Amino acid sequence: MAIREIITAPDPRLKEISKPVDRVDDGLRALMDDMLETMYAAPGIGLAAVQVGVPKQVIVIDLARDGEPPAPRYFVNPEIRWASDDTAIYEEGCLSVPDMYEEVERPARCRVRYLDYQGEIREEDCDDLLATCLQHEMDHLKGVLFIDHLSRVKRSMMLKKLIKQKKLQEKEPA
Ligand code: ZN
């Protein structure tokens, strides 16, 4: 396993449309293992492959709280089969939008079909944080960031901050 570099916005690679995976094999599982390790190290609760520069429809999520055992979840080629009309608002953050949090409104519940770590087809009803997190990660597969859900004014303010952060990082390389 290896920690990969997380791409931060703005970056054209985050706008790429992720392609479906042909099959879940050892190579893909190695990618998922790396993504999980990268997410834990960040730390974060969800990561899409495109955030580490691999535009494939692969997502890892772990919503275990501090002190709880890890509960990694893998979603390959996820597809929303149904979404509720009622919505929920969560304050979202993103490993590709460091240190910024804003409230986003999304369907409160959804049903998702996907392939798991073993390549088995699964269908699952999601609610609460899982529904929100999954929809956030699935946005990444379409090249969409949570800041794209905000008003134009708010988004451009955040983008300015992100550009400033990047310039500072370039001046003092890690
Ligand atoms: Zn994200």
PDB file of C-alpha atoms and ligand atoms in Angstrom:
ATOM      1  CA  MET A   1       0.000   0.000   0.000  1.00  0.00           C
ATOM      2  CA  ALA A   2       1.102   3.518  -0.613  1.00  0.00           C
ATOM      3  CA  ILE A   3      -0.094   7.011   0.127  1.00  0.00           C
ATOM      4  CA  ARG A   4      -0.829   8.894  -3.067  1.00  0.00           C
ATOM      5  CA  GLU A   5      -0.864  12.618  -3.646  1.00  0.00           C
ATOM      6  CA  ILE A   6      -4.296  14.206  -3.373  1.00  0.00           C
ATOM      7  CA  ILE A   7      -5.003  16.747  -6.109  1.00  0.00           C
ATOM      8  CA  THR A   8      -6.397  20.030  -4.812  1.00  0.00           C
ATOM      9  CA  ALA A   9      -8.650  22.527  -6.575  1.00  0.00           C
ATOM     10  CA  PRO A  10      -8.444  24.285  -8.868  1.00  0.00           C
ATOM     11  CA  ASP A  11      -6.941  21.617 -11.105  1.00  0.00           C
ATOM     12  CA  PRO A  12      -8.225  20.479 -14.512  1.00  0.00           C
ATOM     13  CA  ARG A  13      -7.700  16.834 -13.505  1.00  0.00           C
ATOM     14  CA  LEU A  14     -10.539  17.182 -10.967  1.00  0.00           C
ATOM     15  CA  LYS A  15     -12.887  18.080 -13.827  1.00  0.00           C
ATOM     16  CA  GLU A  16     -12.246  14.824 -15.680  1.00  0.00           C
ATOM     17  CA  ILE A  17     -15.161  12.441 -16.143  1.00  0.00           C
ATOM     18  CA  SER A  18     -14.328   9.091 -14.572  1.00  0.00           C
ATOM     19  CA  LYS A  19     -14.733   5.963 -16.695  1.00  0.00           C
ATOM     20  CA  PRO A  20     -16.488   2.802 -15.549  1.00  0.00           C
ATOM     21  CA  VAL A  21     -14.252  -0.046 -14.441  1.00  0.00           C
ATOM     22  CA  ASP A  22     -14.247  -3.174 -16.655  1.00  0.00           C
ATOM     23  CA  ARG A  23     -13.632  -5.586 -13.846  1.00  0.00           C
ATOM     24  CA  VAL A  24     -12.554  -5.647 -10.235  1.00  0.00           C
ATOM     25  CA  ASP A  25      -9.167  -7.374 -10.209  1.00  0.00           C
ATOM     26  CA  ASP A  26      -6.056  -7.306  -8.042  1.00  0.00           C
ATOM     27  CA  GLY A  27      -4.815  -4.180  -9.802  1.00  0.00           C
ATOM     28  CA  LEU A  28      -8.011  -2.335  -8.931  1.00  0.00           C
ATOM     29  CA  ARG A  29      -7.941  -3.669  -5.366  1.00  0.00           C
ATOM     30  CA  ALA A  30      -4.387  -2.317  -5.037  1.00  0.00           C
ATOM     31  CA  LEU A  31      -5.705   1.092  -6.132  1.00  0.00           C
ATOM     32  CA  MET A  32      -8.532   0.852  -3.566  1.00  0.00           C
ATOM     33  CA  ASP A  33      -6.036  -0.111  -0.833  1.00  0.00           C
ATOM     34  CA  ASP A  34      -3.883   2.912  -1.709  1.00  0.00           C
ATOM     35  CA  MET A  35      -6.934   5.183  -1.763  1.00  0.00           C
ATOM     36  CA  LEU A  36      -8.007   3.978   1.669  1.00  0.00           C
ATOM     37  CA  GLU A  37      -4.547   4.508   3.135  1.00  0.00           C
ATOM     38  CA  THR A  38      -4.379   7.958   1.524  1.00  0.00           C
ATOM     39  CA  MET A  39      -7.816   8.847   2.930  1.00  0.00           C
ATOM     40  CA  TYR A  40      -6.945   7.656   6.454  1.00  0.00           C
ATOM     41  CA  ALA A  41      -3.683   9.587   6.410  1.00  0.00           C
ATOM     42  CA  ALA A  42      -5.330  12.823   5.270  1.00  0.00           C
ATOM     43  CA  PRO A  43      -7.601  12.200   7.321  1.00  0.00           C
ATOM     44  CA  GLY A  44     -10.931  12.092   5.530  1.00  0.00           C
ATOM     45  CA  ILE A  45     -14.133  10.033   5.334  1.00  0.00           C
ATOM     46  CA  GLY A  46     -14.399   9.628   1.553  1.00  0.00           C
ATOM     47  CA  LEU A  47     -12.175   9.680  -1.516  1.00  0.00           C
ATOM     48  CA  ALA A  48     -12.779   9.236  -5.236  1.00  0.00           C
ATOM     49  CA  ALA A  49     -10.050   7.826  -7.481  1.00  0.00           C
ATOM     50  CA  VAL A  50      -9.991  10.977  -9.621  1.00  0.00           C
ATOM     51  CA  GLN A  51      -8.735  12.862  -6.541  1.00  0.00           C
ATOM     52  CA  VAL A  52      -5.505  10.857  -6.784  1.00  0.00           C
ATOM     53  CA  GLY A  53      -5.371  11.343 -10.548  1.00  0.00           C
ATOM     54  CA  VAL A  54      -7.065   8.096 -11.637  1.00  0.00           C
ATOM     55  CA  PRO A  55     -10.282   8.909 -13.554  1.00  0.00           C
ATOM     56  CA  LYS A  56     -12.023   5.604 -12.829  1.00  0.00           C
ATOM     57  CA  GLN A  57     -15.379   5.130 -11.116  1.00  0.00           C
ATOM     58  CA  VAL A  58     -13.981   4.061  -7.758  1.00  0.00           C
ATOM     59  CA  ILE A  59     -14.857   5.456  -4.322  1.00  0.00           C
ATOM     60  CA  VAL A  60     -13.753   4.560  -0.803  1.00  0.00           C
ATOM     61  CA  ILE A  61     -15.629   5.667   2.313  1.00  0.00           C
ATOM     62  CA  ASP A  62     -15.193   5.039   6.032  1.00  0.00           C
ATOM     63  CA  LEU A  63     -17.653   6.689   8.412  1.00  0.00           C
ATOM     64  CA  ALA A  64     -16.380   5.030  11.619  1.00  0.00           C
ATOM     65  CA  ARG A  65     -16.043   7.562  14.407  1.00  0.00           C
ATOM     66  CA  ASP A  66     -12.971   8.101  16.565  1.00  0.00           C
ATOM     67  CA  GLY A  67     -12.456   5.065  18.766  1.00  0.00           C
ATOM     68  CA  GLU A  68     -14.574   2.791  16.569  1.00  0.00           C
ATOM     69  CA  PRO A  69     -12.878   0.060  14.513  1.00  0.00           C
ATOM     70  CA  PRO A  70     -12.264   0.982  10.865  1.00  0.00           C
ATOM     71  CA  ALA A  71     -15.225   0.258   8.569  1.00  0.00           C
ATOM     72  CA  PRO A  72     -13.926   0.668   5.018  1.00  0.00           C
ATOM     73  CA  ARG A  73     -16.483   0.699   2.218  1.00  0.00           C
ATOM     74  CA  TYR A  74     -15.726   0.360  -1.497  1.00  0.00           C
ATOM     75  CA  PHE A  75     -18.005   1.485  -4.325  1.00  0.00           C
ATOM     76  CA  VAL A  76     -17.044   0.619  -7.912  1.00  0.00           C
ATOM     77  CA  ASN A  77     -19.184   1.905 -10.822  1.00  0.00           C
ATOM     78  CA  PRO A  78     -21.800   3.302  -8.397  1.00  0.00           C
ATOM     79  CA  GLU A  79     -25.154   4.223  -9.850  1.00  0.00           C
ATOM     80  CA  ILE A  80     -27.970   6.069  -8.079  1.00  0.00           C
ATOM     81  CA  ARG A  81     -31.128   4.038  -8.692  1.00  0.00           C
ATOM     82  CA  TRP A  82     -33.407   6.301  -6.727  1.00  0.00           C
ATOM     83  CA  ALA A  83     -33.158   9.490  -4.661  1.00  0.00           C
ATOM     84  CA  SER A  84     -35.662  10.906  -2.185  1.00  0.00           C
ATOM     85  CA  ASP A  85     -37.483  14.168  -2.746  1.00  0.00           C
ATOM     86  CA  ASP A  86     -36.769  15.214   0.820  1.00  0.00           C
ATOM     87  CA  THR A  87     -33.378  16.748   1.297  1.00  0.00           C
ATOM     88  CA  ALA A  88     -30.781  17.036   4.030  1.00  0.00           C
ATOM     89  CA  ILE A  89     -28.216  19.739   4.658  1.00  0.00           C
ATOM     90  CA  TYR A  90     -24.722  18.859   5.825  1.00  0.00           C
ATOM     91  CA  GLU A  91     -21.666  20.995   6.246  1.00  0.00           C
ATOM     92  CA  GLU A  92     -19.359  19.408   3.678  1.00  0.00           C
ATOM     93  CA  GLY A  93     -15.640  19.469   3.247  1.00  0.00           C
ATOM     94  CA  CYS A  94     -13.383  17.813   0.702  1.00  0.00           C
ATOM     95  CA  LEU A  95      -9.773  16.630   0.686  1.00  0.00           C
ATOM     96  CA  SER A  96      -9.420  18.420  -2.669  1.00  0.00           C
ATOM     97  CA  VAL A  97     -10.759  21.675  -1.172  1.00  0.00           C
ATOM     98  CA  PRO A  98      -8.599  21.845   1.945  1.00  0.00           C
ATOM     99  CA  ASP A  99      -9.755  23.653   5.086  1.00  0.00           C
ATOM    100  CA  MET A 100     -13.075  24.850   3.657  1.00  0.00           C
ATOM    101  CA  TYR A 101     -16.539  23.825   4.757  1.00  0.00           C
ATOM    102  CA  GLU A 102     -19.954  24.882   3.524  1.00  0.00           C
ATOM    103  CA  GLU A 103     -23.494  23.629   3.841  1.00  0.00           C
ATOM    104  CA  VAL A 104     -24.800  21.669   0.846  1.00  0.00           C
ATOM    105  CA  GLU A 105     -28.350  20.421   0.321  1.00  0.00           C
ATOM    106  CA  ARG A 106     -28.833  16.993  -1.274  1.00  0.00           C
ATOM    107  CA  PRO A 107     -31.453  14.228  -1.362  1.00  0.00           C
ATOM    108  CA  ALA A 108     -31.648  12.817   2.169  1.00  0.00           C
ATOM    109  CA  ARG A 109     -31.799   9.189   1.032  1.00  0.00           C
ATOM    110  CA  CYS A 110     -30.756   7.277  -2.043  1.00  0.00           C
ATOM    111  CA  ARG A 111     -30.480   3.755  -3.373  1.00  0.00           C
ATOM    112  CA  VAL A 112     -27.188   2.885  -4.980  1.00  0.00           C
ATOM    113  CA  ARG A 113     -26.061  -0.069  -7.075  1.00  0.00           C
ATOM    114  CA  TYR A 114     -22.336  -0.781  -7.223  1.00  0.00           C
ATOM    115  CA  LEU A 115     -19.626  -3.428  -7.284  1.00  0.00           C
ATOM    116  CA  ASP A 116     -17.893  -4.135  -3.992  1.00  0.00           C
ATOM    117  CA  TYR A 117     -14.235  -4.949  -3.220  1.00  0.00           C
ATOM    118  CA  GLN A 118     -14.760  -8.488  -4.524  1.00  0.00           C
ATOM    119  CA  GLY A 119     -16.544  -7.308  -7.669  1.00  0.00           C
ATOM    120  CA  GLU A 120     -19.963  -8.508  -6.452  1.00  0.00           C
ATOM    121  CA  ILE A 121     -23.011  -6.470  -7.485  1.00  0.00           C
ATOM    122  CA  ARG A 122     -24.743  -4.857  -4.529  1.00  0.00           C
ATOM    123  CA  GLU A 123     -27.704  -2.587  -4.066  1.00  0.00           C
ATOM    124  CA  GLU A 124     -28.158  -0.591  -0.907  1.00  0.00           C
ATOM    125  CA  ASP A 125     -30.398   2.039   0.630  1.00  0.00           C
ATOM    126  CA  CYS A 126     -28.397   4.872   2.130  1.00  0.00           C
ATOM    127  CA  ASP A 127     -29.395   7.662   4.471  1.00  0.00           C
ATOM    128  CA  ASP A 128     -27.832  10.222   6.811  1.00  0.00           C
ATOM    129  CA  LEU A 129     -24.122  10.820   6.401  1.00  0.00           C
ATOM    130  CA  LEU A 130     -23.629   7.843   4.067  1.00  0.00           C
ATOM    131  CA  ALA A 131     -26.172   9.210   1.560  1.00  0.00           C
ATOM    132  CA  THR A 132     -24.532  12.626   1.621  1.00  0.00           C
ATOM    133  CA  CYS A 133     -20.979  11.301   1.466  1.00  0.00           C
ATOM    134  CA  LEU A 134     -21.772   8.938  -1.391  1.00  0.00           C
ATOM    135  CA  GLN A 135     -23.446  11.675  -3.425  1.00  0.00           C
ATOM    136  CA  HIS A 136     -20.502  13.992  -2.750  1.00  0.00           C
ATOM    137  CA  GLU A 137     -18.048  11.318  -3.941  1.00  0.00           C
ATOM    138  CA  MET A 138     -20.199  10.439  -6.957  1.00  0.00           C
ATOM    139  CA  ASP A 139     -20.112  14.105  -7.955  1.00  0.00           C
ATOM    140  CA  HIS A 140     -16.321  13.731  -8.235  1.00  0.00           C
ATOM    141  CA  LEU A 141     -16.860  11.025 -10.872  1.00  0.00           C
ATOM    142  CA  LYS A 142     -18.659  13.680 -12.953  1.00  0.00           C
ATOM    143  CA  GLY A 143     -15.978  16.292 -12.350  1.00  0.00           C
ATOM    144  CA  VAL A 144     -18.134  18.175  -9.841  1.00  0.00           C
ATOM    145  CA  LEU A 145     -16.923  19.557  -6.497  1.00  0.00           C
ATOM    146  CA  PHE A 146     -19.129  20.509  -3.558  1.00  0.00           C
ATOM    147  CA  ILE A 147     -18.270  24.151  -4.137  1.00  0.00           C
ATOM    148  CA  ASP A 148     -20.023  23.837  -7.514  1.00  0.00           C
ATOM    149  CA  HIS A 149     -23.294  23.524  -5.544  1.00  0.00           C
ATOM    150  CA  LEU A 150     -22.780  26.916  -3.918  1.00  0.00           C
ATOM    151  CA  SER A 151     -23.733  30.338  -5.193  1.00  0.00           C
ATOM    152  CA  ARG A 152     -21.468  31.851  -7.820  1.00  0.00           C
ATOM    153  CA  VAL A 153     -20.277  34.519  -5.383  1.00  0.00           C
ATOM    154  CA  LYS A 154     -19.397  32.020  -2.672  1.00  0.00           C
ATOM    155  CA  ARG A 155     -17.695  29.698  -5.132  1.00  0.00           C
ATOM    156  CA  SER A 156     -15.521  32.377  -6.644  1.00  0.00           C
ATOM    157  CA  MET A 157     -14.546  33.563  -3.147  1.00  0.00           C
ATOM    158  CA  MET A 158     -13.471  30.028  -2.242  1.00  0.00           C
ATOM    159  CA  LEU A 159     -11.620  29.566  -5.520  1.00  0.00           C
ATOM    160  CA  LYS A 160      -9.662  32.750  -4.877  1.00  0.00           C
ATOM    161  CA  LYS A 161      -8.662  31.420  -1.462  1.00  0.00           C
ATOM    162  CA  LEU A 162      -7.679  28.063  -2.975  1.00  0.00           C
ATOM    163  CA  ILE A 163      -5.483  29.749  -5.579  1.00  0.00           C
ATOM    164  CA  LYS A 164      -3.833  31.808  -2.850  1.00  0.00           C
ATOM    165  CA  GLN A 165      -3.197  28.658  -0.767  1.00  0.00           C
ATOM    166  CA  LYS A 166      -1.614  26.954  -3.777  1.00  0.00           C
ATOM    167  CA  LYS A 167       0.705  29.887  -4.435  1.00  0.00           C
ATOM    168  CA  LEU A 168       1.866  29.819  -0.805  1.00  0.00           C
ATOM    169  CA  GLN A 169       2.525  26.075  -1.024  1.00  0.00           C
ATOM    170  CA  GLU A 170       4.551  26.506  -4.185  1.00  0.00           C
ATOM    171  CA  LYS A 171       6.734  29.080  -2.397  1.00  0.00           C
ATOM    172  CA  GLU A 172       7.492  26.701   0.481  1.00  0.00           C
ATOM    173  CA  PRO A 173       7.622  23.161  -0.900  1.00  0.00           C
ATOM    174  CA  ALA A 174       6.895  20.460   1.674  1.00  0.00           C
TER     175      ALA A 174
HETATM  176 ZN    ZN B   1     -14.598  15.547  -2.170  1.00  0.00          ZN
END
